[in-house]
PDB file of C-alpha atoms in Angstrom:
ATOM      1  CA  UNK A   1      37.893 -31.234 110.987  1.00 69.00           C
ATOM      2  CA  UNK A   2      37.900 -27.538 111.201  1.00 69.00           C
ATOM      3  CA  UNK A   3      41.888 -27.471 111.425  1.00 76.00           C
ATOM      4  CA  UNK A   4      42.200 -30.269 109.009  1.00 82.00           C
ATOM      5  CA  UNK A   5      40.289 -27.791 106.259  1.00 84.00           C
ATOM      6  CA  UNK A   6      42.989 -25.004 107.093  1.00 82.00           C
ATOM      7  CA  UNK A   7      45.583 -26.781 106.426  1.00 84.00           C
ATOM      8  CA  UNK A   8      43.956 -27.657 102.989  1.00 86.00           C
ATOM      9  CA  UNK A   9      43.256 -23.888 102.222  1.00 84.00           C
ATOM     10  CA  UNK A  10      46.916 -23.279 103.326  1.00 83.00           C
ATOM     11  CA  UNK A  11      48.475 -26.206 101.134  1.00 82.00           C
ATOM     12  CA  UNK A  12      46.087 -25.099  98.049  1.00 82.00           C
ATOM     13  CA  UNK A  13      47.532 -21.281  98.801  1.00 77.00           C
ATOM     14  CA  UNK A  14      50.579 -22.761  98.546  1.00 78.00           C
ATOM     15  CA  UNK A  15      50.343 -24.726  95.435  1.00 71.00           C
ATOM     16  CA  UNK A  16      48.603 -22.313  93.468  1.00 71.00           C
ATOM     17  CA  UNK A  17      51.865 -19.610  94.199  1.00 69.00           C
ATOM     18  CA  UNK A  18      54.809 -22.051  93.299  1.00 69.00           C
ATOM     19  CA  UNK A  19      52.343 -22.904  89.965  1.00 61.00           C
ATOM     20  CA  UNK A  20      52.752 -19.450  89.087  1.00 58.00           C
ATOM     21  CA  UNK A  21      55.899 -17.903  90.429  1.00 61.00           C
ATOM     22  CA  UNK A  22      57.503 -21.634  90.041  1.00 59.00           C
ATOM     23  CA  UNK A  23      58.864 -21.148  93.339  1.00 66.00           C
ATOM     24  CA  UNK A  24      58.127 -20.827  97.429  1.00 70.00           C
ATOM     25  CA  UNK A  25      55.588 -23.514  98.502  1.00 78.00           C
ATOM     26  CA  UNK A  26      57.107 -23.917 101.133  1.00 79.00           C
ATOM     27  CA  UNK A  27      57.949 -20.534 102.099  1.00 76.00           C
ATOM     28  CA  UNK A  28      54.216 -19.913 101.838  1.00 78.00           C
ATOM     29  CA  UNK A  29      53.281 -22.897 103.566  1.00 84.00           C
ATOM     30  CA  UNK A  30      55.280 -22.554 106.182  1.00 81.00           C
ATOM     31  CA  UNK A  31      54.939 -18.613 107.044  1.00 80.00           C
ATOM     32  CA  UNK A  32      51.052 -19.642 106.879  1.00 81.00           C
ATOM     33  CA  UNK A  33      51.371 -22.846 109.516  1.00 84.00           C
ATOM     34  CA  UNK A  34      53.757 -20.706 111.647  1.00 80.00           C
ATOM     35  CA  UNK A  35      51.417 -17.836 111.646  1.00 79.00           C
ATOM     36  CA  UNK A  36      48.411 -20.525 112.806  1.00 79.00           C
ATOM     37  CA  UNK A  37      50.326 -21.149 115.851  1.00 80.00           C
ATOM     38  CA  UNK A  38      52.052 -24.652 114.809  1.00 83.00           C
ATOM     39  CA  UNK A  39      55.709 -24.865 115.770  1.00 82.00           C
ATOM     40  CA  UNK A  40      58.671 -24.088 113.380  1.00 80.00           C
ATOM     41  CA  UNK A  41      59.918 -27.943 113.384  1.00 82.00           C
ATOM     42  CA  UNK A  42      56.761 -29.523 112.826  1.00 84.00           C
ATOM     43  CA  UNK A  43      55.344 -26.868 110.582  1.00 85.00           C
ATOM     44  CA  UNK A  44      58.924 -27.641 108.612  1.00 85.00           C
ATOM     45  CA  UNK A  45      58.557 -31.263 108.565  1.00 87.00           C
ATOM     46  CA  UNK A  46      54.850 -31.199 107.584  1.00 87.00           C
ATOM     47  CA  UNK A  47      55.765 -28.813 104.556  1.00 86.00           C
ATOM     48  CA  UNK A  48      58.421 -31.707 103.315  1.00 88.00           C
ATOM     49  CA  UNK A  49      56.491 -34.733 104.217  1.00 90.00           C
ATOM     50  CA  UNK A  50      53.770 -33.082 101.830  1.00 88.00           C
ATOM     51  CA  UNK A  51      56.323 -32.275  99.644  1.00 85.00           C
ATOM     52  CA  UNK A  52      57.418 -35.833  98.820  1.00 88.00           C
ATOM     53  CA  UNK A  53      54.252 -36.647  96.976  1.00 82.00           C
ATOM     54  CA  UNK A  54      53.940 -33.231  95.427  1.00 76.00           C
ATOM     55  CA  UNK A  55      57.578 -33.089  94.273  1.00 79.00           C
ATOM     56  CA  UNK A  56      57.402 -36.783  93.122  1.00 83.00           C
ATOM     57  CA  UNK A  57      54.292 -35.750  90.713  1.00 76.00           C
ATOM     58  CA  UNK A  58      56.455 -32.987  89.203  1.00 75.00           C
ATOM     59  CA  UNK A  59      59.385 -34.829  88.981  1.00 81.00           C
ATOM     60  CA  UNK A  60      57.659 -37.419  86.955  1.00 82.00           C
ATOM     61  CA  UNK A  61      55.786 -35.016  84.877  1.00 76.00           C
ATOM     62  CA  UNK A  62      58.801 -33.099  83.821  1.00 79.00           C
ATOM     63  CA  UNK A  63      60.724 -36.554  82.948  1.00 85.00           C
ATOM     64  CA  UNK A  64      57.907 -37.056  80.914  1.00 82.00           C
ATOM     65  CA  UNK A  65      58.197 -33.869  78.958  1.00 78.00           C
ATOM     66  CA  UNK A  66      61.760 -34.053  78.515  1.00 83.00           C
ATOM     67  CA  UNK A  67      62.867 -31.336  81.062  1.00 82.00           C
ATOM     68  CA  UNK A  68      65.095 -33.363  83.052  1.00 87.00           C
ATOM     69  CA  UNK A  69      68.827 -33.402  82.371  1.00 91.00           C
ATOM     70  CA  UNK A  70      69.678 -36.301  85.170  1.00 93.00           C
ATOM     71  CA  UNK A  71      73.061 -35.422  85.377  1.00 92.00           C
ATOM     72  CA  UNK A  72      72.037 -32.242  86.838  1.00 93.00           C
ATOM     73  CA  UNK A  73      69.415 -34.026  89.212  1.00 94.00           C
ATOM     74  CA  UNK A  74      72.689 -36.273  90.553  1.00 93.00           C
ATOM     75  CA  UNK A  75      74.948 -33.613  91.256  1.00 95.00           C
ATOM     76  CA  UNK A  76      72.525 -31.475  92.761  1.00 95.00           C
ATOM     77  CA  UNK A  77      70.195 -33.794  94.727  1.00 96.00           C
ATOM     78  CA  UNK A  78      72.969 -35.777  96.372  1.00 96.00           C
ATOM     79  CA  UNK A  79      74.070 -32.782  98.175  1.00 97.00           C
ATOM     80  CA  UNK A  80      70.686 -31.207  98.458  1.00 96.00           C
ATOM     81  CA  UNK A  81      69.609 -34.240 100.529  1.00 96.00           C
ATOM     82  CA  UNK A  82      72.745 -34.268 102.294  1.00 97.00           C
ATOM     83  CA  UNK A  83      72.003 -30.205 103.460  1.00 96.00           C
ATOM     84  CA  UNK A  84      68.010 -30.996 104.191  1.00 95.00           C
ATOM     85  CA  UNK A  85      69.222 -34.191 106.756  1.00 96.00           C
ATOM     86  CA  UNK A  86      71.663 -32.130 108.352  1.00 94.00           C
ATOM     87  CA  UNK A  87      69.474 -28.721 108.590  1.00 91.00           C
ATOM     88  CA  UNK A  88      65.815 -31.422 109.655  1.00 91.00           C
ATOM     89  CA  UNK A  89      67.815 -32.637 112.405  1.00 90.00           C
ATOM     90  CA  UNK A  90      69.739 -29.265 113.856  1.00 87.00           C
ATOM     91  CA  UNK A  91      66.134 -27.554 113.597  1.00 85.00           C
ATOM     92  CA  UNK A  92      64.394 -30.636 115.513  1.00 83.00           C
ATOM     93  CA  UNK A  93      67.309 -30.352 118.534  1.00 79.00           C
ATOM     94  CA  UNK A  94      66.797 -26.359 118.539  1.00 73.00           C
ATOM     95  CA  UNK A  95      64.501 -25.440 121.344  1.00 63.00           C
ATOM     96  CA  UNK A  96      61.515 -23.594 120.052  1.00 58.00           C
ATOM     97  CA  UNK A  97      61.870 -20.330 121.602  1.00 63.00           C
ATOM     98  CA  UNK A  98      65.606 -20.551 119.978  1.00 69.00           C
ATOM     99  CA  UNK A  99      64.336 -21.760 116.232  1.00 69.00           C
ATOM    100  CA  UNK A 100      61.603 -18.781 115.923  1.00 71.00           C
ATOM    101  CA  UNK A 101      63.280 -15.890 115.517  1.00 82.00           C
ATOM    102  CA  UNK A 102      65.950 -17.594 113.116  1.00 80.00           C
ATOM    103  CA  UNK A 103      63.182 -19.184 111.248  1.00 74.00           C
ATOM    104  CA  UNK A 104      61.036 -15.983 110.850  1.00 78.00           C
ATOM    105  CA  UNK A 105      64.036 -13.901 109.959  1.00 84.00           C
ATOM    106  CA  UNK A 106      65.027 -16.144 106.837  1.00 80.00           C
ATOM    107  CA  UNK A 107      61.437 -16.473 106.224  1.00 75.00           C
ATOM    108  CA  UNK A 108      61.942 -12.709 105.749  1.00 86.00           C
ATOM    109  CA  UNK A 109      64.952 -13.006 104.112  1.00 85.00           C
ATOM    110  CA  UNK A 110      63.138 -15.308 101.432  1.00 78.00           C
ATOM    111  CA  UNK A 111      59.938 -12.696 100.779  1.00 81.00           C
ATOM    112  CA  UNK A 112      62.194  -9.509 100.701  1.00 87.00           C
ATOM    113  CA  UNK A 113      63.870 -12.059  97.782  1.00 83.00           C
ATOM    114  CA  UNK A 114      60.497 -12.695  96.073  1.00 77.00           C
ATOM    115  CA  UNK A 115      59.794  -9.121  96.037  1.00 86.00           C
ATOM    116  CA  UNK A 116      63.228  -8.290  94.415  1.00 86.00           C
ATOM    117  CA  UNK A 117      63.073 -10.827  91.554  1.00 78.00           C
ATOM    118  CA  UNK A 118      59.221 -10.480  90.674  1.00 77.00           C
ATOM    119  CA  UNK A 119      58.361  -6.603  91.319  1.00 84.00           C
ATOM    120  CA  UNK A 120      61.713  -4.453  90.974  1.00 85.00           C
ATOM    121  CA  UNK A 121      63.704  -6.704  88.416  1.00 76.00           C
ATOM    122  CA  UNK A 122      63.153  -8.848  84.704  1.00 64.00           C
ATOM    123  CA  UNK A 123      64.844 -11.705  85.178  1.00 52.00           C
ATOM    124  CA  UNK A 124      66.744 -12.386  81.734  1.00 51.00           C
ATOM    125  CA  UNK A 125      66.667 -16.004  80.245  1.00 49.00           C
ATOM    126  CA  UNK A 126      69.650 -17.264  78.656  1.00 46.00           C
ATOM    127  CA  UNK A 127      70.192 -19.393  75.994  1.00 50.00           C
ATOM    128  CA  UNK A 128      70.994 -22.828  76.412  1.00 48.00           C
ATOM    129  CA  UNK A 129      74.621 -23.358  76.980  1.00 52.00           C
ATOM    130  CA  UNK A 130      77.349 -25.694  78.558  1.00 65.00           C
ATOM    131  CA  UNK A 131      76.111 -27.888  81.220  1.00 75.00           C
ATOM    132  CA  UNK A 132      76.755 -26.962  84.763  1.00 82.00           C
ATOM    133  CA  UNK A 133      79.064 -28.199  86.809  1.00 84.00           C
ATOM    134  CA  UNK A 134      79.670 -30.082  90.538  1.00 87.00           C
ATOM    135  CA  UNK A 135      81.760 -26.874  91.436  1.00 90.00           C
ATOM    136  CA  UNK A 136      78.454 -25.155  91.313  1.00 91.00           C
ATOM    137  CA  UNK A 137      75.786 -27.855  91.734  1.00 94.00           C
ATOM    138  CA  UNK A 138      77.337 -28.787  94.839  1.00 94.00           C
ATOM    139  CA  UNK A 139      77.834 -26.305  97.070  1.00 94.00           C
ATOM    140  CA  UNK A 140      74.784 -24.821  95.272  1.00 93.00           C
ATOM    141  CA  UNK A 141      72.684 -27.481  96.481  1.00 95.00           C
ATOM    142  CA  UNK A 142      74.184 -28.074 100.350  1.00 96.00           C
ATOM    143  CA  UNK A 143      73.274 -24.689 101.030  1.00 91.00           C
ATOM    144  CA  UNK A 144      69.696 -25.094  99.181  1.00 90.00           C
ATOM    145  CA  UNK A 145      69.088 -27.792 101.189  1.00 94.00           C
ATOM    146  CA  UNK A 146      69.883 -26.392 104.360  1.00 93.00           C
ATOM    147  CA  UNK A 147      68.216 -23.261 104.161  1.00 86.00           C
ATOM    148  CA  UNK A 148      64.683 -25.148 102.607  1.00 87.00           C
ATOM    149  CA  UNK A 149      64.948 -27.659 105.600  1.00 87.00           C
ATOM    150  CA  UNK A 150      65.061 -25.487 108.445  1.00 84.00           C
ATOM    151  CA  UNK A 151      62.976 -22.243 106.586  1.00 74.00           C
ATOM    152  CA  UNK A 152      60.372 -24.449 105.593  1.00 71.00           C
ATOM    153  CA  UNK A 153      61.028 -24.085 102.298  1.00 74.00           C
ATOM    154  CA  UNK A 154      63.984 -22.198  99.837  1.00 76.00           C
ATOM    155  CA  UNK A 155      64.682 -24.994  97.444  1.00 87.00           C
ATOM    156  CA  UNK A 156      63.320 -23.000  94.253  1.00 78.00           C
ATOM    157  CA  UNK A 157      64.110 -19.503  95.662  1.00 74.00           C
ATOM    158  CA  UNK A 158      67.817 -20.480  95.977  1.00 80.00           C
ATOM    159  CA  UNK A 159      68.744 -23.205  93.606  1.00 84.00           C
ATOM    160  CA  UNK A 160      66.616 -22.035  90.513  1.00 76.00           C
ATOM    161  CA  UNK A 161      66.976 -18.377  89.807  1.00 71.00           C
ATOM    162  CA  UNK A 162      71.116 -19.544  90.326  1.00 76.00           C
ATOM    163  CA  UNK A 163      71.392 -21.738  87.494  1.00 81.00           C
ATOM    164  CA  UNK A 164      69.143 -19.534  85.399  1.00 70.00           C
ATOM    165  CA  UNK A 165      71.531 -16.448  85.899  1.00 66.00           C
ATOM    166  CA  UNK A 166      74.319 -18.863  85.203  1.00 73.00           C
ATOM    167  CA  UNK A 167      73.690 -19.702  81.385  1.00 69.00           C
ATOM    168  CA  UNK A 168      74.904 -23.079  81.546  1.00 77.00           C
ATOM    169  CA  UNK A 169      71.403 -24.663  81.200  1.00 78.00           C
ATOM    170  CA  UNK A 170      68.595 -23.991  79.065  1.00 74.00           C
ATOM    171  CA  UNK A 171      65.809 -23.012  81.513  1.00 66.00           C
ATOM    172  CA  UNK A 172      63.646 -25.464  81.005  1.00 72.00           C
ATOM    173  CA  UNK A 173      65.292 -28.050  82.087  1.00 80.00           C
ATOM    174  CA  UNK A 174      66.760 -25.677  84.984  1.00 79.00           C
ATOM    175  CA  UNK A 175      63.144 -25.727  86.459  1.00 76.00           C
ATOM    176  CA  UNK A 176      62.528 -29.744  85.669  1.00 81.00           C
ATOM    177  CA  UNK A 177      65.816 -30.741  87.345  1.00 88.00           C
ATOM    178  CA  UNK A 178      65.560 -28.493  90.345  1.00 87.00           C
ATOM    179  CA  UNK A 179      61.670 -30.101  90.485  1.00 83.00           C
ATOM    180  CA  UNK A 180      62.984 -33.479  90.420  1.00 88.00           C
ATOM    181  CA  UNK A 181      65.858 -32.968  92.738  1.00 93.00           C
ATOM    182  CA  UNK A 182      63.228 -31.600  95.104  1.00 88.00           C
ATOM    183  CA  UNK A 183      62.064 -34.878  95.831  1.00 92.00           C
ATOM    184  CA  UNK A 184      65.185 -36.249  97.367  1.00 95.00           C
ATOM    185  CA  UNK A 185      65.327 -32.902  99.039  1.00 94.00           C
ATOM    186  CA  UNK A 186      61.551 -33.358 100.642  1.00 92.00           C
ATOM    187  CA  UNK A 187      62.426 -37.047 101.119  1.00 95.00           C
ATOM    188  CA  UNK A 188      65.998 -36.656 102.928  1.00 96.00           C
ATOM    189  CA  UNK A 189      64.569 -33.792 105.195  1.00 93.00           C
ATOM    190  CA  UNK A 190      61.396 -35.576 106.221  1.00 92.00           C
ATOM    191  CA  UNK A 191      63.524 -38.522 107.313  1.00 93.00           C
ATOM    192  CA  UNK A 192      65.725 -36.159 109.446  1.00 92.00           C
ATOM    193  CA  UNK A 193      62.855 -35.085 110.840  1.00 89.00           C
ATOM    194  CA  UNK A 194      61.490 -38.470 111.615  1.00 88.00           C
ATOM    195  CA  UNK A 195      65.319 -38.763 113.044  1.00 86.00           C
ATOM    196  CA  UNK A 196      64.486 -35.835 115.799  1.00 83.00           C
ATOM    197  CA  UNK A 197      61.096 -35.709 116.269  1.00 81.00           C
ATOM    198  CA  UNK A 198      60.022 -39.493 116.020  1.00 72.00           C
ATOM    199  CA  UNK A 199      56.625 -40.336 114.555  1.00 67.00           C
ATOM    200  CA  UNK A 200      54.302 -38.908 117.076  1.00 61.00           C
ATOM    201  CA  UNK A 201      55.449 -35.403 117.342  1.00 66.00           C
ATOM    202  CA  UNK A 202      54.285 -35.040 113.986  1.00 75.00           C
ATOM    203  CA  UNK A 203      50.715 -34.068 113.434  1.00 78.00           C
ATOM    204  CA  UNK A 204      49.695 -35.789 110.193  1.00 84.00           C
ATOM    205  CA  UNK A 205      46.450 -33.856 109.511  1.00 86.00           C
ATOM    206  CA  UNK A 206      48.645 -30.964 108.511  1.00 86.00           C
ATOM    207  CA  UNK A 207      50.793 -33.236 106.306  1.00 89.00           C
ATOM    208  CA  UNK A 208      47.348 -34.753 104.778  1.00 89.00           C
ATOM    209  CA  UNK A 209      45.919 -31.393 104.671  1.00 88.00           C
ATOM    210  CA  UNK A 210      48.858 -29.252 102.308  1.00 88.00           C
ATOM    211  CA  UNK A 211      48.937 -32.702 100.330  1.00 86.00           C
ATOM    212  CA  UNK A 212      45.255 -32.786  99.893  1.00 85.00           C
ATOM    213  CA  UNK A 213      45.147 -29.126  99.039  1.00 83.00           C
ATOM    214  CA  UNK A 214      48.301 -29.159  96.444  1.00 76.00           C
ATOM    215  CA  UNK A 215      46.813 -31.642  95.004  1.00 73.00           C
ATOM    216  CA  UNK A 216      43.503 -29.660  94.825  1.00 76.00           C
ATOM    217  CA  UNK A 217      45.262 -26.759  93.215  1.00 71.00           C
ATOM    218  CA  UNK A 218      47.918 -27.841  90.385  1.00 60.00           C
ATOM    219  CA  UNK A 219      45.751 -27.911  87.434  1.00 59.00           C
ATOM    220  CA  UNK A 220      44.503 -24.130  88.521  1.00 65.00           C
ATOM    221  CA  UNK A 221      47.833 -22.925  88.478  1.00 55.00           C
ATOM    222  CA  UNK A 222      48.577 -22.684  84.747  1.00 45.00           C
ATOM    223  CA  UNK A 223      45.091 -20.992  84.653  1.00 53.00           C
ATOM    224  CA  UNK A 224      46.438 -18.725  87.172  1.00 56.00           C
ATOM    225  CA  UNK A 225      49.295 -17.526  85.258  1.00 50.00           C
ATOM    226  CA  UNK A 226      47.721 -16.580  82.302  1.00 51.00           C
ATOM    227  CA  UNK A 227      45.195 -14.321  84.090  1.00 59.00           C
ATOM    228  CA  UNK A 228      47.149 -12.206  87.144  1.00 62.00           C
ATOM    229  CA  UNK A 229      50.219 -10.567  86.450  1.00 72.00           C
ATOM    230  CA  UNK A 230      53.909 -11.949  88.095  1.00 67.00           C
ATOM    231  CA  UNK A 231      54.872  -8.608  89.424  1.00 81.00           C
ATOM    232  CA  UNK A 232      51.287  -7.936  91.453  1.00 81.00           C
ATOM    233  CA  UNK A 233      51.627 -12.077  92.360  1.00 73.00           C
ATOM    234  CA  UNK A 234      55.087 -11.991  93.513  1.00 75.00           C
ATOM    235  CA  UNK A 235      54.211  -8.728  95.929  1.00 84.00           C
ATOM    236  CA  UNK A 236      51.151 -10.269  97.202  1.00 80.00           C
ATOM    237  CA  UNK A 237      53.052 -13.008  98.198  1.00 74.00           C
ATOM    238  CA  UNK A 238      56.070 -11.326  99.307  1.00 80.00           C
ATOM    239  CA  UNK A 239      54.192  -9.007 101.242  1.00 85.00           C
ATOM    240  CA  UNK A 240      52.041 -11.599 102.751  1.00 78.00           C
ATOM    241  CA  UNK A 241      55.515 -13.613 103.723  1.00 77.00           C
ATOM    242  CA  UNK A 242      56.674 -10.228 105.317  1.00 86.00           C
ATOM    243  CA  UNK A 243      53.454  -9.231 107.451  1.00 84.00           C
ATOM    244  CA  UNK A 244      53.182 -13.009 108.294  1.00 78.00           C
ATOM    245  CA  UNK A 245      56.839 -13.795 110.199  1.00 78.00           C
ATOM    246  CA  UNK A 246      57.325  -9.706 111.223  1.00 87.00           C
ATOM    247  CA  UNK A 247      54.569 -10.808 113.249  1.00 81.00           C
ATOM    248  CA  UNK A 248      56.143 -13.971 114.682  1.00 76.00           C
ATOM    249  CA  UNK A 249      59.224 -12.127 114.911  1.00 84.00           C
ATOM    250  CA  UNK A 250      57.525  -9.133 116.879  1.00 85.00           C
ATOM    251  CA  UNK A 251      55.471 -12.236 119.198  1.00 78.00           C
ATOM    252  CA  UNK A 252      58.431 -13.526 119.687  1.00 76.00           C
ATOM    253  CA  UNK A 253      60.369 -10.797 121.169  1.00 80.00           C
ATOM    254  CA  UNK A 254      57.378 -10.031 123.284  1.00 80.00           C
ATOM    255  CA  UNK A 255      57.269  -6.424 121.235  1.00 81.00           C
ATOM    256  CA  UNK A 256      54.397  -6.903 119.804  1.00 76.00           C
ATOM    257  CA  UNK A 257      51.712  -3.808 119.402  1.00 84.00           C
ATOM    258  CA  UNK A 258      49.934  -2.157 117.180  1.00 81.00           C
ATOM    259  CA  UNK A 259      52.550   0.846 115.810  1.00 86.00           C
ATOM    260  CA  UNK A 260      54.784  -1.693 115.593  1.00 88.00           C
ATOM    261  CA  UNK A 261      52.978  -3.201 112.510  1.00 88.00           C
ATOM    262  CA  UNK A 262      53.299   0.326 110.658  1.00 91.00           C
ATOM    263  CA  UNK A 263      56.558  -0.243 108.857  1.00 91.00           C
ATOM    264  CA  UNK A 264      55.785  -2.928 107.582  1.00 90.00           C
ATOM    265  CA  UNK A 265      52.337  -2.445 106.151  1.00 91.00           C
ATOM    266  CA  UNK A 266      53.891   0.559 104.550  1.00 94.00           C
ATOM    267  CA  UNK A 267      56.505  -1.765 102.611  1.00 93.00           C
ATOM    268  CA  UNK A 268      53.487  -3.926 101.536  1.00 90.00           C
ATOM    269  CA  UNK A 269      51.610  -1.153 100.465  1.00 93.00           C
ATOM    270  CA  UNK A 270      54.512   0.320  98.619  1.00 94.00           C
ATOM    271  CA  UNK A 271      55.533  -3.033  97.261  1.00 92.00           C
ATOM    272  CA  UNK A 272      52.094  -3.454  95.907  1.00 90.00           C
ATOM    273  CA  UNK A 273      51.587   0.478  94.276  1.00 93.00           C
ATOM    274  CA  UNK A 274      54.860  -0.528  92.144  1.00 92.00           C
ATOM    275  CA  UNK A 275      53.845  -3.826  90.899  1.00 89.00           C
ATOM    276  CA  UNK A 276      50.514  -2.137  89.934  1.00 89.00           C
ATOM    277  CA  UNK A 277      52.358   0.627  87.963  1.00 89.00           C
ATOM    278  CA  UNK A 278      54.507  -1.186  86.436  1.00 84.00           C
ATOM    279  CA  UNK A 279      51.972  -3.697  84.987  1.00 76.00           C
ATOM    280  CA  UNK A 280      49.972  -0.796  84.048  1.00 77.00           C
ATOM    281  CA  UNK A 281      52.842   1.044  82.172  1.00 69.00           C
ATOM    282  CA  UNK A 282      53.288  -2.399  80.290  1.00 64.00           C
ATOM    283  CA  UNK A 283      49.839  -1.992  79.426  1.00 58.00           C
ATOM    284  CA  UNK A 284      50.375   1.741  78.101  1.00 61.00           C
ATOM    285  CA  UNK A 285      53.214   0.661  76.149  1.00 59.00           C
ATOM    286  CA  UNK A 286      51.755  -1.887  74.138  1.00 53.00           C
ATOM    287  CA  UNK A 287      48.429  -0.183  73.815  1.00 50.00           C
ATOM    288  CA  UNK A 288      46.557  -2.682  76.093  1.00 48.00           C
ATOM    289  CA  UNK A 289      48.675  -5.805  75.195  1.00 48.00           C
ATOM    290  CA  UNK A 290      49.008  -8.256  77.924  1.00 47.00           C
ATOM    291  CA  UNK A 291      52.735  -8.700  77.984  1.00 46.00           C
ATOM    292  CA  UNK A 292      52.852  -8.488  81.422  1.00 46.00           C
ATOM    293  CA  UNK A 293      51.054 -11.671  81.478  1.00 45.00           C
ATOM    294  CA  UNK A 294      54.362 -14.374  81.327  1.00 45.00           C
ATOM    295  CA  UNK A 295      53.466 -17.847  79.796  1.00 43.00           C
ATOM    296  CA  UNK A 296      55.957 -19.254  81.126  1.00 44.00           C
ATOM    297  CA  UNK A 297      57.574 -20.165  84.869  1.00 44.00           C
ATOM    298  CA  UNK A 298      61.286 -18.691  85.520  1.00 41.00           C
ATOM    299  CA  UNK A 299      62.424 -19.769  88.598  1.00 39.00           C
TER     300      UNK A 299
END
């Protein structure tokens, strides 16, 4: 029972990030699990089978707003489930001393990202333009795929901020087609999974336990948003992504010790001081506005 609530704290962690950054549950999810001692491949799979009743919510919820463009969902989840398959079942055949470091270092990869886009740049959104097309959308979505499969998580991170940049799509229904797609995505991967781990290597506590705790969290995220600034969000949770899988990387590598945590909680640290700054120099500008405080999800 006592492992069972973790995972619901972790999968409500989770949740309550991608409701506010509109990316990385399962980068989050998966550093956490990782972190707790679960393995890479069945902390992976757990993220995704969660994800196929999160992502299935959203998906519907979005077609019910009107921020699906389903041409967009074809071209990009056909290939996004093809990527997930093939990266569930090369992760599940990796031997787990193999699949740690890789995982943890785009795990890394993915928060040094987060930290990039929400603390040191403004992401610009475009106006809604031409349609994108399957010379993007596909190769786009075979590498998203692959790299959310076997990091956990990376859909959003990689697919999202993309199309944005791209000004072919209005982004609004960027983020409700990459949420849709996301459930063939979740769906494809778990059943690669299934593929190389069978049913009983798969603890489904931790699958009931991020589902339970998503669940839990979604209607606090759009309360979230309104009240804690992106750039302080996004370096809390790149940070955390950092300290979390530097450590796995260091355990790995049997180099773990306590100096060898300095570098790193200096980054945080620094990360941090400049998303504080910069929120507070919004606040200076605008004589206490709170235009720091973004309505709205982008990416």
């Amino acid at each position: 029972m006592e492992k069972f609530l973790i995972f619901v704290v972790v999968g409500l962690a989770a949740q309550a990030v991608d409701g506010s950054l509109g990316m990385a549950y399962g980068v989050t999810s998966n550093s956490l699990l990782v972190a707790t001692g679960v393995s890479v491949a069945v902390a992976s799979a757990s993220v995704h089978f969660a994800e196929v009743g999160t992502t299935l919510v959203s998906g519907l919820s979005h077609w019910r707003f009107g921020n699906v463009d389903w041409r967009v969902v074809g071209m990009l989840a056909v290939p996004g489930g093809i990527g997930a398959f093939v990266g569930a079942t090369a992760l599940s055949n990796a031997s787990t001393e193999a699949a740690v470091p890789w995982v943890a270092g785009l795990l890394i990869v993915l928060g040094v990202y987060i930290i990039a886009r929400f603390v040191f740049s403004q992401p610009k959104v475009p106006s809604a333009g031409r349609r994108p097309g399957p010379w993007l959308l596909g190769p786009l979505g075979l590498v998203g795929g692959f790299i959310d499969s076997t990091g956990g998580g990376g859909w959003g991170p990689v697919t999202t901020p993309t199309l944005i940049s791209s000004g072919t799509l209005d982004p609004r229904k960027v983020i409700g087609s990459v949420s849709t797609s996301e459930f063939v995505v979740a769906l494809s991967a778990s059943i690669g999974f299934l593929v190389g781990l069978s049913d009983e290597a798969i603890d489904w506590r931790i699958v009931g336990g991020l589902l339970a705790g998503g669940v839990v969290a979604a209607p606090f995220a759009a309360y979230l948003v309104r009240h804690l600034s992106l750039p302080v969000l996004g370096a809390l949770v790149g940070s955390l992504i950092l300290v979390t899988n530097y450590r796995t990387l260091l355990r790995s590598q049997d180099a773990e010790s306590l100096p060898a945590y300095v570098p790193v909680v200096l980054v945080a640290v620094v990360v941090l001081t400049i998303a504080l700054r910069k929120v507070g120099g919004r606040l200076t500008d605008t004589d206490g506005a709170d235009d720091d405080r973004e309505p709205a999800r982008v990416g």
